[in-house]
Every structure is written in C-alpha cells, then in structure tokens.
CSV table of C-alpha atoms and ligand atoms in Angstrom, one decimal:
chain,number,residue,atom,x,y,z
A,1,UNK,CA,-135.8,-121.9,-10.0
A,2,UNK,CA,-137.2,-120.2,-6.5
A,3,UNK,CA,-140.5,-118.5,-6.6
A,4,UNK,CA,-141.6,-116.7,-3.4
A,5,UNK,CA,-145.5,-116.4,-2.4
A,6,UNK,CA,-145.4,-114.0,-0.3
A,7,UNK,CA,-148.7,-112.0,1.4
A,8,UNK,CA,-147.2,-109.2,2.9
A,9,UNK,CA,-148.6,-105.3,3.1
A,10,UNK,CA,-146.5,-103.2,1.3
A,11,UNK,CA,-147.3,-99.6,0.6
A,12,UNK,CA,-146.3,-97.5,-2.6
A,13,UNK,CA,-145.6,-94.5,-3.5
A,14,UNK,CA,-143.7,-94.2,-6.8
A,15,UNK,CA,-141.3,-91.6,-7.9
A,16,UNK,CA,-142.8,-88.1,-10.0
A,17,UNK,CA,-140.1,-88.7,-12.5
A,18,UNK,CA,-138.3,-91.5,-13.0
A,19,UNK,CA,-134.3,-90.6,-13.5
A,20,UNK,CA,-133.9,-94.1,-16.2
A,21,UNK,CA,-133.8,-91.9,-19.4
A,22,UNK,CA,-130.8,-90.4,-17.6
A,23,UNK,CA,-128.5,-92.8,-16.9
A,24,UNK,CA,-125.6,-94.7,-19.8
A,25,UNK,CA,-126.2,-98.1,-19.8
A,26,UNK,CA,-123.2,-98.6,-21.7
A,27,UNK,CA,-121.1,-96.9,-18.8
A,28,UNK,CA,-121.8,-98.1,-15.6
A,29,UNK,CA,-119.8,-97.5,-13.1
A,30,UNK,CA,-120.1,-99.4,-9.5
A,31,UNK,CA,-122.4,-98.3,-6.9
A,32,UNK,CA,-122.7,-94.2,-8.0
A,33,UNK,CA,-126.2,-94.5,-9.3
A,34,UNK,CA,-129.6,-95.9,-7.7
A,35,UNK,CA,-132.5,-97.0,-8.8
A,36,UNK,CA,-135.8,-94.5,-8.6
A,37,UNK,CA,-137.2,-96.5,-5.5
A,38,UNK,CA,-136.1,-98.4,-2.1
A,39,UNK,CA,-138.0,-100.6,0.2
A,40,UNK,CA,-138.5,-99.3,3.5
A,41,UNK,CA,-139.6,-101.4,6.7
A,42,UNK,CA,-139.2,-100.2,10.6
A,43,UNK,CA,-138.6,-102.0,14.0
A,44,UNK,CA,-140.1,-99.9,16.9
A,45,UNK,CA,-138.5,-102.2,19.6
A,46,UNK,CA,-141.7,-104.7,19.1
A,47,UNK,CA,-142.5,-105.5,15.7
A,48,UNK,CA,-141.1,-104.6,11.9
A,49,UNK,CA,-144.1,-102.5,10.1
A,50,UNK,CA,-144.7,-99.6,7.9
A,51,UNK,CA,-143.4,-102.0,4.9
A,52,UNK,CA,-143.0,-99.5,1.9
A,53,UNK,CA,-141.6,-99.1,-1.2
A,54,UNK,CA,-140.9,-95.5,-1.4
A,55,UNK,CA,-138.7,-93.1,-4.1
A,56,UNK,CA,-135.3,-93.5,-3.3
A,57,UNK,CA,-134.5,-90.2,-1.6
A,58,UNK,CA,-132.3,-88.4,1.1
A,59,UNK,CA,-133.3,-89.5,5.0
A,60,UNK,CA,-133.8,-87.2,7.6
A,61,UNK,CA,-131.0,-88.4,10.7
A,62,UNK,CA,-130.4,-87.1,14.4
A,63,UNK,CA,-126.7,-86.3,14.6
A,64,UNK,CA,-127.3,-88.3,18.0
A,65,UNK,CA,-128.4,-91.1,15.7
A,66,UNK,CA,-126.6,-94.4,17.5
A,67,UNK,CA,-125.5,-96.4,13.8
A,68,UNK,CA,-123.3,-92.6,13.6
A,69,UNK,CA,-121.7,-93.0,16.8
A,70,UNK,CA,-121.3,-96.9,17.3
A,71,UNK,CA,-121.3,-98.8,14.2
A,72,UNK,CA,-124.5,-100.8,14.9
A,73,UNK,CA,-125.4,-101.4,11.3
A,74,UNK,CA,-125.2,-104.3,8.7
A,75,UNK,CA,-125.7,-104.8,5.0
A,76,UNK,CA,-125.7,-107.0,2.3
A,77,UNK,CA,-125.3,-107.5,-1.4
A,78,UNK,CA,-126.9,-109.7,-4.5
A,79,UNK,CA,-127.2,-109.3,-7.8
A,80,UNK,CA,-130.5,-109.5,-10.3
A,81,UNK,CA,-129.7,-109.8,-14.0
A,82,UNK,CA,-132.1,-110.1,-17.1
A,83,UNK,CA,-132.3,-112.8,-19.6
A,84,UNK,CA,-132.6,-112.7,-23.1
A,85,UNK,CA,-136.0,-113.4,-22.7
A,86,UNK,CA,-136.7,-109.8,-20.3
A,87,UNK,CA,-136.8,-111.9,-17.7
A,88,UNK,CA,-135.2,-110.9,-13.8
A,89,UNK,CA,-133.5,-113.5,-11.8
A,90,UNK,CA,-132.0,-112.5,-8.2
A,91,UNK,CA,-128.6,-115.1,-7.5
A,92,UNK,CA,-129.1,-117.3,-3.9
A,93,UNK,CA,-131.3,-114.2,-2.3
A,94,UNK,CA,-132.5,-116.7,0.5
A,95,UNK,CA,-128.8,-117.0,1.1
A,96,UNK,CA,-128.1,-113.3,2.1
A,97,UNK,CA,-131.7,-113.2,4.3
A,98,UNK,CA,-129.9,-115.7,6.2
A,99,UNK,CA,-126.5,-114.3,6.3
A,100,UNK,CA,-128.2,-110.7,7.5
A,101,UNK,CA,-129.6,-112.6,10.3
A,102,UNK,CA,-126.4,-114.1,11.5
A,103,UNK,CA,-124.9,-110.7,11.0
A,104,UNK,CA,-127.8,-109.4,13.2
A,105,UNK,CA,-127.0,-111.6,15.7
A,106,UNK,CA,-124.1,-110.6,16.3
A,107,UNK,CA,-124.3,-107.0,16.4
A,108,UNK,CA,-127.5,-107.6,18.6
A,109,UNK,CA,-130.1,-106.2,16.2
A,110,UNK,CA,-133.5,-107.7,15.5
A,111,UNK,CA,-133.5,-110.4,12.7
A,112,UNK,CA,-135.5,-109.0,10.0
A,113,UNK,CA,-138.0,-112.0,8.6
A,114,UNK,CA,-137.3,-113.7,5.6
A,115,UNK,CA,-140.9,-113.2,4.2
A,116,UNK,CA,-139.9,-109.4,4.2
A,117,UNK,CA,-137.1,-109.7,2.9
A,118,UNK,CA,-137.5,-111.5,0.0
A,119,UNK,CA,-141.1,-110.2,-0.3
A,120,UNK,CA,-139.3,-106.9,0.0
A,121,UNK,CA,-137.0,-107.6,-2.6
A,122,UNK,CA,-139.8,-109.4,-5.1
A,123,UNK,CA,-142.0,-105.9,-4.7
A,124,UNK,CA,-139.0,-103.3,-5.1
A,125,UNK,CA,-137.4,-105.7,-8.5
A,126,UNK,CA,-140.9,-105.4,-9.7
A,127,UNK,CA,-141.4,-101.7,-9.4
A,128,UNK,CA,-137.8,-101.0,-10.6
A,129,UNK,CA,-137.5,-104.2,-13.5
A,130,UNK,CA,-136.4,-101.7,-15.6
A,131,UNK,CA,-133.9,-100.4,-14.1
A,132,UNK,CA,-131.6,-103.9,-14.7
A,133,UNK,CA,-128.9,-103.7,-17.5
A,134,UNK,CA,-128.9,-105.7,-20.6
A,135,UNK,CA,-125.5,-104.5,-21.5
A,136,UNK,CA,-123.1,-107.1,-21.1
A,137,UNK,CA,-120.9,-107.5,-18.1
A,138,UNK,CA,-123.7,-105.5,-16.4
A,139,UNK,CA,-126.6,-106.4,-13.7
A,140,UNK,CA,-128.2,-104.5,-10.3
A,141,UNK,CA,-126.5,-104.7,-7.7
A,142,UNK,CA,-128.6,-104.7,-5.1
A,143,UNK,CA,-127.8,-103.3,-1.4
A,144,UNK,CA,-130.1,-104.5,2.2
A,145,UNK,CA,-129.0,-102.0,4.8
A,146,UNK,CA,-130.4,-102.5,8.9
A,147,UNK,CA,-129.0,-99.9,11.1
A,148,UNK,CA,-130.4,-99.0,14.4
A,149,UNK,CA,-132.5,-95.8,14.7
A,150,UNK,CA,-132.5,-94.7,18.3
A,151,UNK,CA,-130.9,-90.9,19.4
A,152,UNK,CA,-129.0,-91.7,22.4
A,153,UNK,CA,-125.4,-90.7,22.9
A,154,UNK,CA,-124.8,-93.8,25.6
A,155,UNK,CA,-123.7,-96.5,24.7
A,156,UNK,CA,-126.5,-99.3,24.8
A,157,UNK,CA,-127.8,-101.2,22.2
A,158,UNK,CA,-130.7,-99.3,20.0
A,159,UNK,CA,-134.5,-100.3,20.6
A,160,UNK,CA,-135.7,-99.2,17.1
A,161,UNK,CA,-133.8,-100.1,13.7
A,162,UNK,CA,-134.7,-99.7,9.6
A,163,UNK,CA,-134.4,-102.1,7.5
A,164,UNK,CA,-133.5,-101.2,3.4
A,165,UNK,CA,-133.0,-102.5,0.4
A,166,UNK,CA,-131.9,-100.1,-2.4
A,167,UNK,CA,-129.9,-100.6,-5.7
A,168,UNK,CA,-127.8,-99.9,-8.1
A,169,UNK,CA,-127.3,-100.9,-12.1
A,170,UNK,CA,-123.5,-101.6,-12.2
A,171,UNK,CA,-120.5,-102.9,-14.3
A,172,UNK,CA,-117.7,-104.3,-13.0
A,173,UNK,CA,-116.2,-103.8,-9.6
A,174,UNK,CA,-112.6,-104.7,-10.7
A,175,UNK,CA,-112.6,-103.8,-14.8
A,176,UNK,CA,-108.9,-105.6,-14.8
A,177,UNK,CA,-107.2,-108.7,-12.9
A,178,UNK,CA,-106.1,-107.4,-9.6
A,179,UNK,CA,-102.7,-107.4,-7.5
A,180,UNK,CA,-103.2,-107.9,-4.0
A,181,UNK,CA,-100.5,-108.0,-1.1
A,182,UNK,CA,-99.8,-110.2,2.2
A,183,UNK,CA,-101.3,-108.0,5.3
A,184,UNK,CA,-98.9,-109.1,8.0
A,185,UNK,CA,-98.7,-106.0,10.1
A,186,UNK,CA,-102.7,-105.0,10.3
A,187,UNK,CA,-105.2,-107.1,11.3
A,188,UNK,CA,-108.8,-107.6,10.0
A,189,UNK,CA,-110.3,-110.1,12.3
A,190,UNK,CA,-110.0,-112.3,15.0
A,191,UNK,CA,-111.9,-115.7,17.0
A,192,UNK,CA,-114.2,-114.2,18.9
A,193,UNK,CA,-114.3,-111.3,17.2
A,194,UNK,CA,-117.0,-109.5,13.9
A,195,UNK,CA,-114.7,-111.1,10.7
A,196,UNK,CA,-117.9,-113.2,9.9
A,197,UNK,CA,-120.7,-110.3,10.2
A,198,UNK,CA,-121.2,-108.3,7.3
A,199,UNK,CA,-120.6,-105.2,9.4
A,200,UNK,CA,-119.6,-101.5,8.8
A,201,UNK,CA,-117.0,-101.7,11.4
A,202,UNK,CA,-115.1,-104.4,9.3
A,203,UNK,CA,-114.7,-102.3,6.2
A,204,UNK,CA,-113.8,-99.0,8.0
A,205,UNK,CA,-111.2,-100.8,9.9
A,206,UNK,CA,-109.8,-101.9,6.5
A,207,UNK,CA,-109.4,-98.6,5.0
A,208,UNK,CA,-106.0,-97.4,5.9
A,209,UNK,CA,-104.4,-100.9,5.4
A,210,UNK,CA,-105.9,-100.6,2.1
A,211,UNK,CA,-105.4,-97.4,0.7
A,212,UNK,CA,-101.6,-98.4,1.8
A,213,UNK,CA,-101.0,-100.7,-0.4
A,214,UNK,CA,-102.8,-98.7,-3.4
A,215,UNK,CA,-100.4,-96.4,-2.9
A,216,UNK,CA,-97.5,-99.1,-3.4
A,217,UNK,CA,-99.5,-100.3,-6.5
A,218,UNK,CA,-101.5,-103.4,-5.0
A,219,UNK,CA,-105.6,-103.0,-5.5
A,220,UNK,CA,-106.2,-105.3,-2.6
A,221,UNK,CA,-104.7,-106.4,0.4
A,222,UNK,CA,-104.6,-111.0,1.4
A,223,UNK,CA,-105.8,-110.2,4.9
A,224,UNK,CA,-103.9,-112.9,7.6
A,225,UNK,CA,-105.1,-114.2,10.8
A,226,UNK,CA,-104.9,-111.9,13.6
A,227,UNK,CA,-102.8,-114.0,15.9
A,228,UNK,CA,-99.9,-114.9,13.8
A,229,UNK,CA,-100.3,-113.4,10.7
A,230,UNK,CA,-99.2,-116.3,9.3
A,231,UNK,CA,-102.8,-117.7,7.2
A,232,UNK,CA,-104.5,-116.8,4.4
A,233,UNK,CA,-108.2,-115.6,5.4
A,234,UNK,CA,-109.8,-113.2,3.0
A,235,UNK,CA,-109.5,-110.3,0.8
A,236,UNK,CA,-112.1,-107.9,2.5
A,237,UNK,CA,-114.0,-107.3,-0.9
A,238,UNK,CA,-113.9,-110.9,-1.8
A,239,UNK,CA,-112.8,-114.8,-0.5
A,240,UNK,CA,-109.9,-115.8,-2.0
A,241,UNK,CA,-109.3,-119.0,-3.5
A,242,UNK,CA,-106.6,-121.0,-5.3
A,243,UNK,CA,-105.9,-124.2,-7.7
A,244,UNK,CA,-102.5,-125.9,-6.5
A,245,UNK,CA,-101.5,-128.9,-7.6
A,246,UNK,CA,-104.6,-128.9,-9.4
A,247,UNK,CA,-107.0,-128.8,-6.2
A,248,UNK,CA,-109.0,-126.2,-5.3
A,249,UNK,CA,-107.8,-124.6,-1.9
A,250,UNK,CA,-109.3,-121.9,0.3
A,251,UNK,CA,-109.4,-120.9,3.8
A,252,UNK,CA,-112.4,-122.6,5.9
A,253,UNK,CA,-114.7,-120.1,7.4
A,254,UNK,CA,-115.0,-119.3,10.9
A,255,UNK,CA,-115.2,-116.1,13.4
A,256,UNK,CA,-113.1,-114.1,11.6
A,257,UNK,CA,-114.2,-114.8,7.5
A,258,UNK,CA,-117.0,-113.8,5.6
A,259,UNK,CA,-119.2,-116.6,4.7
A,260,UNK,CA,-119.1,-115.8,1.1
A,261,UNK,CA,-122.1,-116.7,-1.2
A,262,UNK,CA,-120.1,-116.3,-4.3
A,263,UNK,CA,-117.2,-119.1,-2.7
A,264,UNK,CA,-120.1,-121.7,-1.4
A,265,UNK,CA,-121.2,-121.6,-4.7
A,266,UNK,CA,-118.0,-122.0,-6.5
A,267,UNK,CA,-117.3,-124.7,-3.9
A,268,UNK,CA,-120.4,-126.8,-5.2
A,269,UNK,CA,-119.6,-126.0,-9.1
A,270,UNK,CA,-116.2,-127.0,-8.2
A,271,UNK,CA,-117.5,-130.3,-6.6
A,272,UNK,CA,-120.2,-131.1,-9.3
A,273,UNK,CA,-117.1,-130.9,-11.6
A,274,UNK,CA,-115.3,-133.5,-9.6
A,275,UNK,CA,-113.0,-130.4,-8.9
A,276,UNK,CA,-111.0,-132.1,-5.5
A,277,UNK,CA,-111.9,-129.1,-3.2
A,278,UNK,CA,-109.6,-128.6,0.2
A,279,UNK,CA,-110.7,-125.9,2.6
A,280,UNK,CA,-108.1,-125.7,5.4
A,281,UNK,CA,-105.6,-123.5,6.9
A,282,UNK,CA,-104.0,-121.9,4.1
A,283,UNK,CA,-100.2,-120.7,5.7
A,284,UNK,CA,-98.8,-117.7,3.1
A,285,UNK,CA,-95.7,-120.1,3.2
A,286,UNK,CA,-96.9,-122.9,1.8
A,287,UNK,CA,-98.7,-120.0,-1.4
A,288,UNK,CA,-95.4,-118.3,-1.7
A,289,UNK,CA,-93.6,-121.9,-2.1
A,290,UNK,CA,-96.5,-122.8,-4.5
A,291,UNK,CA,-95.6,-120.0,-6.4
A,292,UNK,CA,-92.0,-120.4,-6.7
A,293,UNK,CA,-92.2,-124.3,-7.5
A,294,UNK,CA,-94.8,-123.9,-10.4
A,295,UNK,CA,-97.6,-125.7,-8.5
A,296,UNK,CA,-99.9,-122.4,-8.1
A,297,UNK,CA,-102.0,-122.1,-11.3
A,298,UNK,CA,-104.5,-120.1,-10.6
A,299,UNK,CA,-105.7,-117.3,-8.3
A,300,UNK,CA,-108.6,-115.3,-7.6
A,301,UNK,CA,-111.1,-113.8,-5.6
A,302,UNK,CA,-114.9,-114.4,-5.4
A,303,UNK,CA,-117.3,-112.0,-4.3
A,304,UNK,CA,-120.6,-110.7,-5.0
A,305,UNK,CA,-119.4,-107.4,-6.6
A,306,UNK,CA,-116.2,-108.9,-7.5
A,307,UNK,CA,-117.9,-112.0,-8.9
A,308,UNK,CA,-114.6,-114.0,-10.4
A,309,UNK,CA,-111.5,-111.7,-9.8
A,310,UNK,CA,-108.5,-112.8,-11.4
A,311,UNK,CA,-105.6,-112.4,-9.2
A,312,UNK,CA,-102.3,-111.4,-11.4
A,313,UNK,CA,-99.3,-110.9,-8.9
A,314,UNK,CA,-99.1,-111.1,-4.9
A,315,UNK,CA,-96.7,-109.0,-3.1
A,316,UNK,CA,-95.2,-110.6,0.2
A,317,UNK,CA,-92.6,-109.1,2.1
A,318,UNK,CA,-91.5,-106.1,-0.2
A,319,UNK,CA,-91.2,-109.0,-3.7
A,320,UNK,CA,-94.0,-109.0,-5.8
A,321,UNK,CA,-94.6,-112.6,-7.4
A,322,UNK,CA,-96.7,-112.3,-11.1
A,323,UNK,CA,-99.0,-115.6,-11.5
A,324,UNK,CA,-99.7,-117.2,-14.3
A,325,UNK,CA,-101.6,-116.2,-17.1
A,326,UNK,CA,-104.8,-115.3,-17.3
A,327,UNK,CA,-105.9,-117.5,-20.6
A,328,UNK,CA,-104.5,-120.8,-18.9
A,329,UNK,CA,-106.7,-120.9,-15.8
A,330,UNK,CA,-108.9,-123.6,-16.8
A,331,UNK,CA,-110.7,-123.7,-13.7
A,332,UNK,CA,-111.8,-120.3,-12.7
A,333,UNK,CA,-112.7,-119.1,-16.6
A,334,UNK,CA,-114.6,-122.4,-16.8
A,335,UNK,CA,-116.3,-121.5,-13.1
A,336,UNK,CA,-116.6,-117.9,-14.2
A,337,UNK,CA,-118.8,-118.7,-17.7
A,338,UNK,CA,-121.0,-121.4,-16.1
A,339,UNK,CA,-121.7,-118.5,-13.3
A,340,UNK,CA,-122.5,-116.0,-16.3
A,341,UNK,CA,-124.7,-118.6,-17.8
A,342,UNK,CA,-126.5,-119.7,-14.9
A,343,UNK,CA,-127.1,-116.1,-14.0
A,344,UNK,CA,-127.9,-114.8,-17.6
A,345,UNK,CA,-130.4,-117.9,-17.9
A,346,UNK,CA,-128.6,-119.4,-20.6
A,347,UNK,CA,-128.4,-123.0,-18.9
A,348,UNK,CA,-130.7,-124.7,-16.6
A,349,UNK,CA,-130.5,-124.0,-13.0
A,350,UNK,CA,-130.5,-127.0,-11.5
A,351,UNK,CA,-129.5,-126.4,-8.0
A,352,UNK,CA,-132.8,-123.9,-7.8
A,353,UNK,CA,-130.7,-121.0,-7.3
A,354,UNK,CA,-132.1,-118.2,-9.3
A,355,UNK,CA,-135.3,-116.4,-7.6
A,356,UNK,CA,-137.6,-115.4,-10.2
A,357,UNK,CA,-139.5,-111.9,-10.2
B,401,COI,C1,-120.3,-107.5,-2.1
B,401,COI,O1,-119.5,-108.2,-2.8
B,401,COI,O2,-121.5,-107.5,-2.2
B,401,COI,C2,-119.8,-106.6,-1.0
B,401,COI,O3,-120.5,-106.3,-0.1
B,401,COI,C3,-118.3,-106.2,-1.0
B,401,COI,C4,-118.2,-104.7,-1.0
B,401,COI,C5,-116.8,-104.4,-0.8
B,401,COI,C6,-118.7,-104.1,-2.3
C-alpha cells in the first residue's frame, strides 16, 4: 500500500452546505454529479501556487480564453473506493501524475509536480471521504483537469494554466456488455500525432464517428490505425484486449494509443497468472478469422471508467459477429473479481498499488 508524506500549503475553504443528503447512492449515474469541493492550483508562467481546496463551483472564463479556441487542455481519471472497514484507497494514482505529464508534454503545458498532485488528491479525498459510495458496483471517479488560462486570440502557446482535480460518485459507465464496430473510414490517431495524450482534441474528434455507429446500434467504435486502417488500436473510452487461442493479445502502445492504466495492470495480473500475454500488431483480419474459426474466446475493453467491459458482438464491414458468452470467459471474469477485490480491499495488495487516504 502507497502512503504519501506530503508538506505542501493548501488553503481551504469548505462549502456552506454540503449537497451529500441529496444525492441516491443507490442510483448513480456516470459523471452528472460532483462532490462539494475541488482542488485548485495555478501556473502564472513561473511557478504553480495558490494550492486550494475550494467548493466545487462555476468559474469565471474570458470568451478569449485559449483552452476555448485551441484545445490546449488535458485530463485524467482514477478511481477511490471504500472498504468494508471505511477505509479510501485511490487505484495506481502515481500512475496518472505521470501520464498527465507526458500528456503535458506534448501539448506543451507545464508539468504539474507529483507532490501536488497526489498531495492534491490526499487533501481533497480527505475533505470529501464522504462523498465515496459503498453501494456496490459504485466508487469516485475522480477527474485532474490542466488547461491553459491565457486570453489571447493568436495562436501561441498559453503562459498561465490551472490545474484541477474534481469528482464524481459514479456507477457504471457501461451497465451492459457492449457492441463495438471496426472504424475503417475515420481515423483516431496517427505516428507522430496526440493518440497517446490524454487530450480534449482526441475525444471531440471521436464524436461523429461515434454517435454513427450508435445510430446503427454499436455502443463503441474498434478504432484502426490511421494509415491502413487495417490494425486494431483502441476503443477511445477503453484498450481493447482479447484471449485467442488462449493468449492474451492486445495492441502495443505507441504514438497513436492511450497508455492505459487499467490494461498495464491487467497485463501484470495476466502475467502473475502465467496468462501468455502477446502485445503486437493486432490486423482486424486475423480477429475476424479468430472469430469465425472458434479460436476468439473472449473480448473486452479496459478502462478506468469502463473498468472490465465485456465485448458481446463486433460489426465489420456491414456483418455483425456475436462472441461468446459472457459466463465462459474465464479470463476476464477471473481478472475482473481479483480487480474488485484488490480495489475493495478484500485481498492483499501486493504490488503496492492502492494509495491510502
Ligand atoms: C477514463 O476511463 O477515465 C476516461 O477518461 C475515459 C472517458 C471516456 C470517460
């Protein structure tokens, strides 16, 4: 189990009234409700400071504000959950400080510290402990936002940036296994290009493609490479990942996929299992053969919100194939339970990947 020791100087200023009697625990949906406070910190082109934990609460923005006009934000998203015992555990947070910071990298924004971000994170959870579910299937999800702050209409990047974490008591972001179909006209990402960043750009780009297939029936599109259109990458919500011939196979990351927390995990559970593990170019042929010859048992996505998304058919090329059963995938109910537990605190953690609050 993490701990963090962190000396940072935080300010506070809690809510009047808290808005926790309001809200049914019992029917949470995903993302619609926040918790009564956020942590705040600034960058004014020099240094991060004003560190606060404030009441969650509308901002004042210039319509010239640059994020509006240019995209030059980044997020994240982790989950806390409570144990039997009251306790709050955060899953791999260290992980997601880092991925921000190769996000912000890349879109040319200030790194933001780990010490404030997980010192951050410790002082908000502690304020708003309250606010995590106990119902089950249920946790906070919980949402770091940097975007840049500067009111210029040119195109440059910003000087000045916030960095937030807010969140959100949720149940599940897909409530049923989900159908997802073969992208080969659109493209998500390419070398060179922002696949890999955790970026706002990535997910407004996918919107049309998306709301496409929903309107064929899919819930999800299998997003190809941008060149040929011929590889599985990712599924934009989630990594996607599959048992054939019963190895674990999923596509390696690189410029143009999201280095999922959720799949490096599952890739070491899958390992400590003795799980053979192949992560390779995945070509849609070689899935669609693997479906018609048997040898594809299992399917899913993994994702923070998602967590372990069965996938129950995959359309390619106007023919929707149905997978297996959901009761017979040994591996990813297996993986999904041993996540549960870990997370839940009902088994030891012994990879030291649950940060206590
Ligand atoms: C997450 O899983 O945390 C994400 O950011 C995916 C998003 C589509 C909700």
């Amino acid at each position: 189990m993490m701990t963090t020791d962190l000396a940072l100087d935080i300010s506070f200023e809690r809510v009047a009234k808290s808005r926790l009697s309001e809200v049914d625990f019992n029917h949470l949906p995903f993302g619609k409700i926040m918790t009564d406070h956020m942590f705040v910190a600034d960058y004014d082109g020099q240094e991060w400071k004003d560190l606060r934990v404030a009441p969650f609460a509308n901002m004042s923005i210039s319509p010239a504000n640059l994020t509006l006009h240019y995209g030059q934000t980044i997020f994240e998203g982790m989950k806390a959950y409570k144990t039997a015992s009251g306790e709050v555990l955060v899953f791999r947070p260290e992980q997601n400080a880092r991925r921000m910071n190769k996000s912000a990298v890349r879109m040319y924004m200030p790194e933001v510290p780990e010490e404030i971000f997980l010192g951050g994170l410790q002082e908000l959870l502690s304020t708003d402990k309250a606010w995590v579910p106990t119902t089950q299937g249920s946790s906070l999800y919980i949402r770091p936002l940097l975007f840049a702050t500067d009111e210029f209409v040119g195109l440059q990047p910003s000087q000045t940036y916030r960095f937030i974490i807010m969140c959100c008591p949720v149940g599940a972001y897909y409530n049923k296994p989900v159908k997802v179909k073969v992208e080969t006209h659109f493209t998500r990402a390419v070398e060179g290009g922002i696949g890999y960043a955790k970026t706002a750009g990535n997910y407004a780009a996918s919107m049309l493609p998306t709301q496409l297939a929903i309107e064929e029936g899919y819930d999800q599109l299998i997003w190809t490479d941008g060149k040929e259109h011929k590889y599985v990458e990712e599924a934009g919500s989630m990594n996607l990942m599959f048992v054939i011939n019963n190895k674990l196979v999923t596509a390696s990351t690189g410029d143009s996929i999201l280095d999922g927390i959720t799949r490096k995990s599952v890739l070491q559970m899958a390992k400590d299992m003795g799980m053979p593990i192949e992560e390779r170019k995945l070509a849609i042929s070689e899935l669609i053969g693997a479906i018609k010859d048997g040898s594809l048992q299992e399917a899913f996505g993994a994702g923070t919100a998602a967590t372990i998304a069965h996938i129950s058919q995959i359309g390619y090329e106007g023919i929707r194939y149905d997978l297996p059963a959901i009761e017979g995938r040994t591996f990813s109910n297996k993986i999904y339970q041993e996540m549960e537990n870990l997370k839940y605190g009902r088994i030891e953690d012994t990879r030291g990947w649950m940060m206590k609050i």
